[in-house]
CSV table of C-alpha atoms and ligand atoms in Angstrom, one decimal:
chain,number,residue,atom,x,y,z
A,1,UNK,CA,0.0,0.0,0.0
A,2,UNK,CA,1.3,3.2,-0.8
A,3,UNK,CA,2.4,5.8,2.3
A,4,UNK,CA,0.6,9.3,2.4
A,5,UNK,CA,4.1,10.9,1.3
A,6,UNK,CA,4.3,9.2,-2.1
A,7,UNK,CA,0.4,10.1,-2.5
A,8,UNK,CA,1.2,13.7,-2.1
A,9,UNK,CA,3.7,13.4,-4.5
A,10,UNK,CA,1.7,11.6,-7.2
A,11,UNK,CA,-1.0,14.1,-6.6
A,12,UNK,CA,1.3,17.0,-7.1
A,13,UNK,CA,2.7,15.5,-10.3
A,14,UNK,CA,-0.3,15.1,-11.6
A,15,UNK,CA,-1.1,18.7,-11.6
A,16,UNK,CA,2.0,19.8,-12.7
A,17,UNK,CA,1.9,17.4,-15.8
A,18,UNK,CA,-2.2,19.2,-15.8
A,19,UNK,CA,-0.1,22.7,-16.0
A,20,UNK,CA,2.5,21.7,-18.4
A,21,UNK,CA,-0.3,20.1,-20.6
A,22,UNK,CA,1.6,16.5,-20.7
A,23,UNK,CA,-1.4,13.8,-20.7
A,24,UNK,CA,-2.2,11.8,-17.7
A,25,UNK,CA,-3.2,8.1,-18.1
A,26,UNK,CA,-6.4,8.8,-17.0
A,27,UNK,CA,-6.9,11.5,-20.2
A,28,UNK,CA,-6.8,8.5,-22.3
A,29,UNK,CA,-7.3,5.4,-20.5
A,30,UNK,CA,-10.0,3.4,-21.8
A,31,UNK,CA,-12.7,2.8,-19.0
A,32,UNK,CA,-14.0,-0.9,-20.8
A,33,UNK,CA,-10.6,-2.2,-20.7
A,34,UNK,CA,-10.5,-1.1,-17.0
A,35,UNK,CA,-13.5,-2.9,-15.8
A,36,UNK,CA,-12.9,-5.9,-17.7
A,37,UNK,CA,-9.3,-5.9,-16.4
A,38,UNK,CA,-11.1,-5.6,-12.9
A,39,UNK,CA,-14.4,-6.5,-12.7
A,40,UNK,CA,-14.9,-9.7,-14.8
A,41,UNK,CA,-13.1,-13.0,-14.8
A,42,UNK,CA,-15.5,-14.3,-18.0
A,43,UNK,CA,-13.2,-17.8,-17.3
A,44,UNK,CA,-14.3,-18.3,-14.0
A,45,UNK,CA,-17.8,-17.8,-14.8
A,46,UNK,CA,-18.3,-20.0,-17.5
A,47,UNK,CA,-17.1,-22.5,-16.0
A,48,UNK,CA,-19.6,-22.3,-13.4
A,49,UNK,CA,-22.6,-21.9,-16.0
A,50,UNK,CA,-21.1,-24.6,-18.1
A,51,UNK,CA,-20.8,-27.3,-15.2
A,52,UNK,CA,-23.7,-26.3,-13.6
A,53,UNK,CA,-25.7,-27.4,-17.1
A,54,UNK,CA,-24.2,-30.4,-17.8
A,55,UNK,CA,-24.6,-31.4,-13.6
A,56,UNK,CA,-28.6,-30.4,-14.1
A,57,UNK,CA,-29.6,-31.4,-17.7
A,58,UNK,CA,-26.7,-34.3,-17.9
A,59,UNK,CA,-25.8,-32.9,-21.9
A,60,UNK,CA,-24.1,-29.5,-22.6
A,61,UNK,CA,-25.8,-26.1,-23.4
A,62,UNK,CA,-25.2,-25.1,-27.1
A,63,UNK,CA,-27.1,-21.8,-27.3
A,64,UNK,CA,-26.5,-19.0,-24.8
A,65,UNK,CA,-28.1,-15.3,-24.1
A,66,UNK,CA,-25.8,-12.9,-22.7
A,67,UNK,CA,-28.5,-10.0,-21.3
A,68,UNK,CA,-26.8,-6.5,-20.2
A,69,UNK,CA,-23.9,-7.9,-21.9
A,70,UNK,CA,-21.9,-5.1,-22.5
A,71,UNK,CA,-18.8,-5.6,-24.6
A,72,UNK,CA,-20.2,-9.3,-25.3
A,73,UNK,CA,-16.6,-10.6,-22.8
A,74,UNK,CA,-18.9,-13.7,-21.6
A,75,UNK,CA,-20.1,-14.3,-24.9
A,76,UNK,CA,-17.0,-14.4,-26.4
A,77,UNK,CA,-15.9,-16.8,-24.1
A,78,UNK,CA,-18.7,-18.8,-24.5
A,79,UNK,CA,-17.5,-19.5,-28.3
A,80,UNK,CA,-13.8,-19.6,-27.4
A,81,UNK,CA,-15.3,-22.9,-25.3
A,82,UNK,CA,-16.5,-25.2,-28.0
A,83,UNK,CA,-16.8,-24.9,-32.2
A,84,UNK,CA,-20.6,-26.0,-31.4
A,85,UNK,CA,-21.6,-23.1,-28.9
A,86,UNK,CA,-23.0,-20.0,-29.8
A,87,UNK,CA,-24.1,-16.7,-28.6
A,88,UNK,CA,-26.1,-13.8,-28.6
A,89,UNK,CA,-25.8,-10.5,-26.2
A,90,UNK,CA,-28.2,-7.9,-25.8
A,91,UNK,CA,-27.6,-4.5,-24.8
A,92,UNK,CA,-29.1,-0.8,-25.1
A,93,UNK,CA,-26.3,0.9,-25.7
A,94,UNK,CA,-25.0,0.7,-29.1
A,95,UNK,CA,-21.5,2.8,-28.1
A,96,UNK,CA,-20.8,0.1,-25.6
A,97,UNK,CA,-21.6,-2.6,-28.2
A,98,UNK,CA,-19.2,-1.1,-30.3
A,99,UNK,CA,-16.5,-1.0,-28.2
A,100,UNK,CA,-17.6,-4.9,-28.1
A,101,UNK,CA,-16.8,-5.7,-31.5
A,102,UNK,CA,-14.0,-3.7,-32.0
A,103,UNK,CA,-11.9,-5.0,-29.2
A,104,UNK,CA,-13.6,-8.5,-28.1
A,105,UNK,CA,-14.9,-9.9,-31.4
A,106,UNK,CA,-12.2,-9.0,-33.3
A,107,UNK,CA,-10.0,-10.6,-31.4
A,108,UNK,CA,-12.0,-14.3,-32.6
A,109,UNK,CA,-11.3,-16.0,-35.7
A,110,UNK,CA,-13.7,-16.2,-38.6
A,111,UNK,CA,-15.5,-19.3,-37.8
A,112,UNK,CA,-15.8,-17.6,-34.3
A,113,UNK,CA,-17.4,-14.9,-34.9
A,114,UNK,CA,-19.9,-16.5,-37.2
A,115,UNK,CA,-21.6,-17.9,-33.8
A,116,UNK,CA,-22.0,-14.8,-32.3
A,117,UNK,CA,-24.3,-12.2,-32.7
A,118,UNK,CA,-24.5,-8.6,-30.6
A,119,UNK,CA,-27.7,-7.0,-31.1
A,120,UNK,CA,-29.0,-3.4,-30.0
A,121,UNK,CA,-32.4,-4.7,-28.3
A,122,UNK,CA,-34.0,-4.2,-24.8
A,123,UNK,CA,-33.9,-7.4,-22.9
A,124,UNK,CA,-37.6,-7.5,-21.6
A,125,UNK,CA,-38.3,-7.7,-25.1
A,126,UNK,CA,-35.7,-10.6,-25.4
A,127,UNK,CA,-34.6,-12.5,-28.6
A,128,UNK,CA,-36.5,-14.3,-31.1
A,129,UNK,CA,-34.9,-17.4,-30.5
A,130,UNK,CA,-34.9,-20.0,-27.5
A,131,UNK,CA,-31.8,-20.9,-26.3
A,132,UNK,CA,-30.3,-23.3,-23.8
A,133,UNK,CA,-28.8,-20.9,-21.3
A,134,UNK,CA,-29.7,-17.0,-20.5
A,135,UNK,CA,-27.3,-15.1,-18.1
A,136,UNK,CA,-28.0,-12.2,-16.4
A,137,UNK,CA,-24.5,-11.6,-14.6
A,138,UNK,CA,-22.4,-8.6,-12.6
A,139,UNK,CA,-26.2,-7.8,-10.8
A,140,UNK,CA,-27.1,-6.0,-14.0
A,141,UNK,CA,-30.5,-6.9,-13.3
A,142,UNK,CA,-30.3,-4.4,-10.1
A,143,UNK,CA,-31.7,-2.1,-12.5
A,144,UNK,CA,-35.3,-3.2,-12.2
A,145,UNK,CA,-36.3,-1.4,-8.6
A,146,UNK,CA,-39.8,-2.9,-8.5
A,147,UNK,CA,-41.2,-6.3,-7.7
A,148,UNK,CA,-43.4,-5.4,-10.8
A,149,UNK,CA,-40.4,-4.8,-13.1
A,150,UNK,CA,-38.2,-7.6,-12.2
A,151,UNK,CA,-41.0,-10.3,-12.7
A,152,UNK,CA,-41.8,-8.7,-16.1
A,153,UNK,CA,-38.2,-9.3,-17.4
A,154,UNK,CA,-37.6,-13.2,-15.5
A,155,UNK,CA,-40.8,-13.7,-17.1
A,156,UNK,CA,-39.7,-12.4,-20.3
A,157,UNK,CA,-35.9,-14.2,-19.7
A,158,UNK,CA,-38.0,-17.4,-19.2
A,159,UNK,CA,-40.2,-17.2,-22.2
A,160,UNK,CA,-36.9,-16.9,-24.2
A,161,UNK,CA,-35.4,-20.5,-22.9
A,162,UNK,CA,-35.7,-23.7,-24.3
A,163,UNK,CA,-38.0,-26.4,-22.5
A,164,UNK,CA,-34.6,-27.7,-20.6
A,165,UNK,CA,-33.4,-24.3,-20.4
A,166,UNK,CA,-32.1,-22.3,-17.3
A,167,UNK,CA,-31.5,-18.8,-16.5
A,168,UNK,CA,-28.4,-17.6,-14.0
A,169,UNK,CA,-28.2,-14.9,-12.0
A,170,UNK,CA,-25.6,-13.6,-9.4
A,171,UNK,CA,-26.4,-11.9,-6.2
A,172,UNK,CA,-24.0,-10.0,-3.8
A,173,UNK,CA,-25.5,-9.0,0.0
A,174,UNK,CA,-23.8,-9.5,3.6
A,175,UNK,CA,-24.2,-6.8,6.5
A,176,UNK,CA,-20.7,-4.9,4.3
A,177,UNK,CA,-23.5,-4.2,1.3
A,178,UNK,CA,-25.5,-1.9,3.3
A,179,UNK,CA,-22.5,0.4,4.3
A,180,UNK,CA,-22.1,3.0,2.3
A,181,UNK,CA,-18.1,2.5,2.1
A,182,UNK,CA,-15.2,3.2,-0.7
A,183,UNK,CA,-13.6,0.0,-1.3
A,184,UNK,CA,-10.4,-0.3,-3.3
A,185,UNK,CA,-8.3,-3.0,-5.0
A,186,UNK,CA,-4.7,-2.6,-6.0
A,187,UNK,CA,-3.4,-4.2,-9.2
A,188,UNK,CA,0.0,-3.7,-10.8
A,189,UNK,CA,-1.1,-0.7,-13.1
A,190,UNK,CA,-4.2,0.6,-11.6
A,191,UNK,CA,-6.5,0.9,-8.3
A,192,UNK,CA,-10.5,0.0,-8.7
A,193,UNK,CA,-12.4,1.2,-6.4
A,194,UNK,CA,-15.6,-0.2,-5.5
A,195,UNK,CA,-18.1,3.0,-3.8
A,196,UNK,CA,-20.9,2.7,-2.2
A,197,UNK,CA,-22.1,5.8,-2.0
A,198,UNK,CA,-25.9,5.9,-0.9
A,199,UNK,CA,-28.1,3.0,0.4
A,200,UNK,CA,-32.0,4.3,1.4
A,201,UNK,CA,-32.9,1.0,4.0
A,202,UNK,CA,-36.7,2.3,3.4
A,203,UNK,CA,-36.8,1.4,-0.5
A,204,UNK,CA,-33.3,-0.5,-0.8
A,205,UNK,CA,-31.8,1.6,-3.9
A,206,UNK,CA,-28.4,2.1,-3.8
A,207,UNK,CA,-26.1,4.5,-6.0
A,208,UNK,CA,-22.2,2.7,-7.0
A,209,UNK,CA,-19.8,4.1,-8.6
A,210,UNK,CA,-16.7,2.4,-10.2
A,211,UNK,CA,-13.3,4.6,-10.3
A,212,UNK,CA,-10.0,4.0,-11.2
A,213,UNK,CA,-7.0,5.3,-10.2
A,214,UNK,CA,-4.0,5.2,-12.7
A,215,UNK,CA,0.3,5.2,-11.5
A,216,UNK,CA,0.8,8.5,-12.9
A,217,UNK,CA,-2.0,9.8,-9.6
A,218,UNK,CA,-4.5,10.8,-12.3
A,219,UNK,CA,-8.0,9.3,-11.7
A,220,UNK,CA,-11.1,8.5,-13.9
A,221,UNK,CA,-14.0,8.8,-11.1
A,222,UNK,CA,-17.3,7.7,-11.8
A,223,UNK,CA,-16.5,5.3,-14.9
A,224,UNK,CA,-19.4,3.6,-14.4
A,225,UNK,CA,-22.6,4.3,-12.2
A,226,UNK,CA,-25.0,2.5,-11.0
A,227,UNK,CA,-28.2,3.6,-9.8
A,228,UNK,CA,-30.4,0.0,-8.9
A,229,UNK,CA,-32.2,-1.8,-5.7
A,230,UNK,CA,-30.1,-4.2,-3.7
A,231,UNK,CA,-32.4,-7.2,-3.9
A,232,UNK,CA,-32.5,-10.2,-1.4
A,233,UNK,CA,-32.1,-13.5,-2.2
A,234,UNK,CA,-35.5,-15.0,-0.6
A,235,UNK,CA,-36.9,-11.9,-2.9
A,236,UNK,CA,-35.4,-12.9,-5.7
A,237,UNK,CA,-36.4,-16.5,-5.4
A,238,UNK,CA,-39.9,-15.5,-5.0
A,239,UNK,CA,-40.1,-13.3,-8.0
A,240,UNK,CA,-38.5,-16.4,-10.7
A,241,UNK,CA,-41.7,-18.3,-8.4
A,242,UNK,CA,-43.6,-16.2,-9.4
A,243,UNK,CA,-42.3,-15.3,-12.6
A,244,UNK,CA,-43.5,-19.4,-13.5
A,245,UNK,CA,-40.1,-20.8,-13.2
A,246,UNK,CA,-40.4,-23.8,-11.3
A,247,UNK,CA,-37.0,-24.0,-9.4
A,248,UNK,CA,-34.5,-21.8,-8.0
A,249,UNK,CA,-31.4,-23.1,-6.6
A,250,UNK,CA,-28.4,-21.1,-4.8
A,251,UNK,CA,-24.9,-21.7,-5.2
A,252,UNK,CA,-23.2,-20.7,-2.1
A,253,UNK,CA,-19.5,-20.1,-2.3
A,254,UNK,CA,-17.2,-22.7,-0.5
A,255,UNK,CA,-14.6,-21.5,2.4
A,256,UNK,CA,-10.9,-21.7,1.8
A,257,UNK,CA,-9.7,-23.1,5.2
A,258,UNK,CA,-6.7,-21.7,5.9
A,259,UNK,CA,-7.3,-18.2,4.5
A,260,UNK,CA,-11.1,-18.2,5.7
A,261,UNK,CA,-11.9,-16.4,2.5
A,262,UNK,CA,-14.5,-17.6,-0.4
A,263,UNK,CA,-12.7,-20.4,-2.7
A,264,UNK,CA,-14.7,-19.6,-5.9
A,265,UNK,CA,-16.3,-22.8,-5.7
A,266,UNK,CA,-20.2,-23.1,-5.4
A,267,UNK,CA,-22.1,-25.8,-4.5
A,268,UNK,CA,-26.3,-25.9,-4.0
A,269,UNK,CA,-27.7,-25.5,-0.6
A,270,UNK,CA,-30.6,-24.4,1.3
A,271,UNK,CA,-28.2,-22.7,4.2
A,272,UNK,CA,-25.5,-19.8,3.7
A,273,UNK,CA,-23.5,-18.1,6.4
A,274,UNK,CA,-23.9,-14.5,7.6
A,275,UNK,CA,-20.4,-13.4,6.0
A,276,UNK,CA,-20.4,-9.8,5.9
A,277,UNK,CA,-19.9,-9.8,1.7
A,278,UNK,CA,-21.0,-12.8,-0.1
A,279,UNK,CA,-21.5,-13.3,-4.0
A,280,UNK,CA,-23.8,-16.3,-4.9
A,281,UNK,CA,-25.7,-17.5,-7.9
A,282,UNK,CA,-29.1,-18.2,-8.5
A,283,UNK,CA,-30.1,-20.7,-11.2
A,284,UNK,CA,-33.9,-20.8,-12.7
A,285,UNK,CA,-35.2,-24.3,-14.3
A,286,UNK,CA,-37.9,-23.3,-17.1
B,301,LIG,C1,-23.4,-3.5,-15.4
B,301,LIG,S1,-23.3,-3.5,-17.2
B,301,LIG,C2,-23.1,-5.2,-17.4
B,301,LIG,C3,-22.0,-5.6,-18.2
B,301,LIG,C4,-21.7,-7.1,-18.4
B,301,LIG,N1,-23.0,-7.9,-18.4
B,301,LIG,C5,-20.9,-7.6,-17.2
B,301,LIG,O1,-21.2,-8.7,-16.8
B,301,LIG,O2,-20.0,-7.0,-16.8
B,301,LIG,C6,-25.0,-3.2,-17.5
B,301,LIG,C7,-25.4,-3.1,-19.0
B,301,LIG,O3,-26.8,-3.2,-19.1
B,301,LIG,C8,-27.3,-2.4,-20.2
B,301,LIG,N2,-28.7,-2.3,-20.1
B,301,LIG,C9,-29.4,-1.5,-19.2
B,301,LIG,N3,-30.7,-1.7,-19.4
B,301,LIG,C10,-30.9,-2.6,-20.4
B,301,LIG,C11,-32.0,-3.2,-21.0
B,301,LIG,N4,-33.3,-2.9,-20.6
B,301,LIG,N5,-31.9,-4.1,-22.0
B,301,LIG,C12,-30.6,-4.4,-22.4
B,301,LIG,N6,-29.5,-3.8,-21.9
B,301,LIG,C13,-29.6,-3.0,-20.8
B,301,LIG,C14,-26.4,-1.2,-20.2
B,301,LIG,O4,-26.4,-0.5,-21.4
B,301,LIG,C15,-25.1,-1.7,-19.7
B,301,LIG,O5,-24.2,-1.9,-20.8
């Protein structure tokens, strides 16, 4: 961790290379590469959806549905996986989606990026295919702040599986969730910082931010806001209920023993701990 000395100095460099009109990182640093770098580990998490599939259904899922899918990371992983998978990502924003194909599907090889499709369309008003698998990942879902809104789009998600289809979702809670508290995370180039800057306990909406924080001192704050309800899990099990899914199953973290922390593995179970910052996932059966 750096001391408050070298802070001082980074900060005062920073304005000087300000006065002196030399670019900071942060002039130019590109906040998708940042979160990706930071927020997403697309590996991890296909694993999970991948195993999970095959442990449920006993055969693998072919077709997936990335919703709020950004820069279309997941997807692409998704058809890095296997030559018979495929993918499609909705999204909203057509800048973001952009970013998505110049810098993720690019990156694939022809055959590749014949499987996968990124398409400017709301997702409550889904896709007009069924597919095997629909993921609704990094809490994007937060964004519906009524009971009302969030059974309309699992209904919708649900009307877009197959028959044997299922629909993941992650959750995040613990007593830490409720605190309105700057976390940060130190990699070699960059800090992330994690803010929690407003939680209303009468309605549960909560305002993040995401900022970075580059080696120069410069600092991109609010990359990326979000403005959404911090939902339960008993609520969000009751809303797929009602939503006319007919199972919903958490995957609880595993503890490493000797460091006491989460080991990124998640098993089913009816019982979690009270940890004060937990991420699970919830998966739907159609
Ligand atoms: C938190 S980002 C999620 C990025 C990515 N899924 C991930 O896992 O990191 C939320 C995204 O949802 C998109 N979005 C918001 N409302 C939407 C809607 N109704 N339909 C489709 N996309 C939406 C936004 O444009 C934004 O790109």
């Amino acid at each position: 961790m750096p001391s408050n000395s070298k802070d001082k100095n980074r900060h005062r460099s920073k304005k000087i290379d300000e006065k002196v009109g030399k670019t900071t990182i942060a002039q130019t640093a590109d906040r998708h590469e940042y979160y990706e770098k930071a927020v997403q580990c697309v590996e991890a998490e296909i694993d999970i959806v991948d195993e999970t599939y095959k442990a449920i259904r006993g055969k693998r899922a072919k077709l997936l549905r990335e919703d709020f899918c950004g820069t279309g990371n997941t997807s692409c992983e998704w058809i890095r996986r296997r030559k018979t998978n495929f993918a499609v990502g909705l999204d909203l924003d057509q800048s973001v989606l952009d970013w998505g194909l110049d810098n993720n599907l690019s990156k694939l090889d022809d055959q590749q990026r014949n499987r996968i499709q990124l398409t400017n369309q709301d997702v409550l008003t889904g896709h007009g295919k069924t597919v095997d698998l629909i993921l609704a990942m990094n809490f994007s879902y937060q964004l519906f702040k009524t009971r009302d809104q969030l059974r309309r789009y699992f209904a919708s998600a649900r009307d877009g599986l197959r028959q044997d289809g299922l629909f993941f979702i992650d959750a995040y809670g613990g007593y830490d969730s409720y605190k309105t508290v700057k976390e940060k995370t130190k990699y070699d180039d960059f800090t992330y910082y994690w803010h929690q800057k407003k939680y209303n306990p009468i309605n549960g909406h909560m305002l993040c931010h995401i900022h970075f924080k580059f080696n120069d001192g410069s600092k991109m704050k609010k990359a990326f806001t979000y403005d959404w309800r911090l939902w339960t899990l008993p609520e969000l099990r009751e809303l797929l209920q009602e939503a006319g899914f007919t199972k919903s199953t958490v995957y609880w973290e595993g503890t490493d023993e000797q460091t006491g922390e989460g080991n990124g593995k998640y098993s089913p179970t009816e019982k979690g701990d009270d940890d004060p910052s937990w991420i699970a996932y919830v998966v739907a059966e159609k």
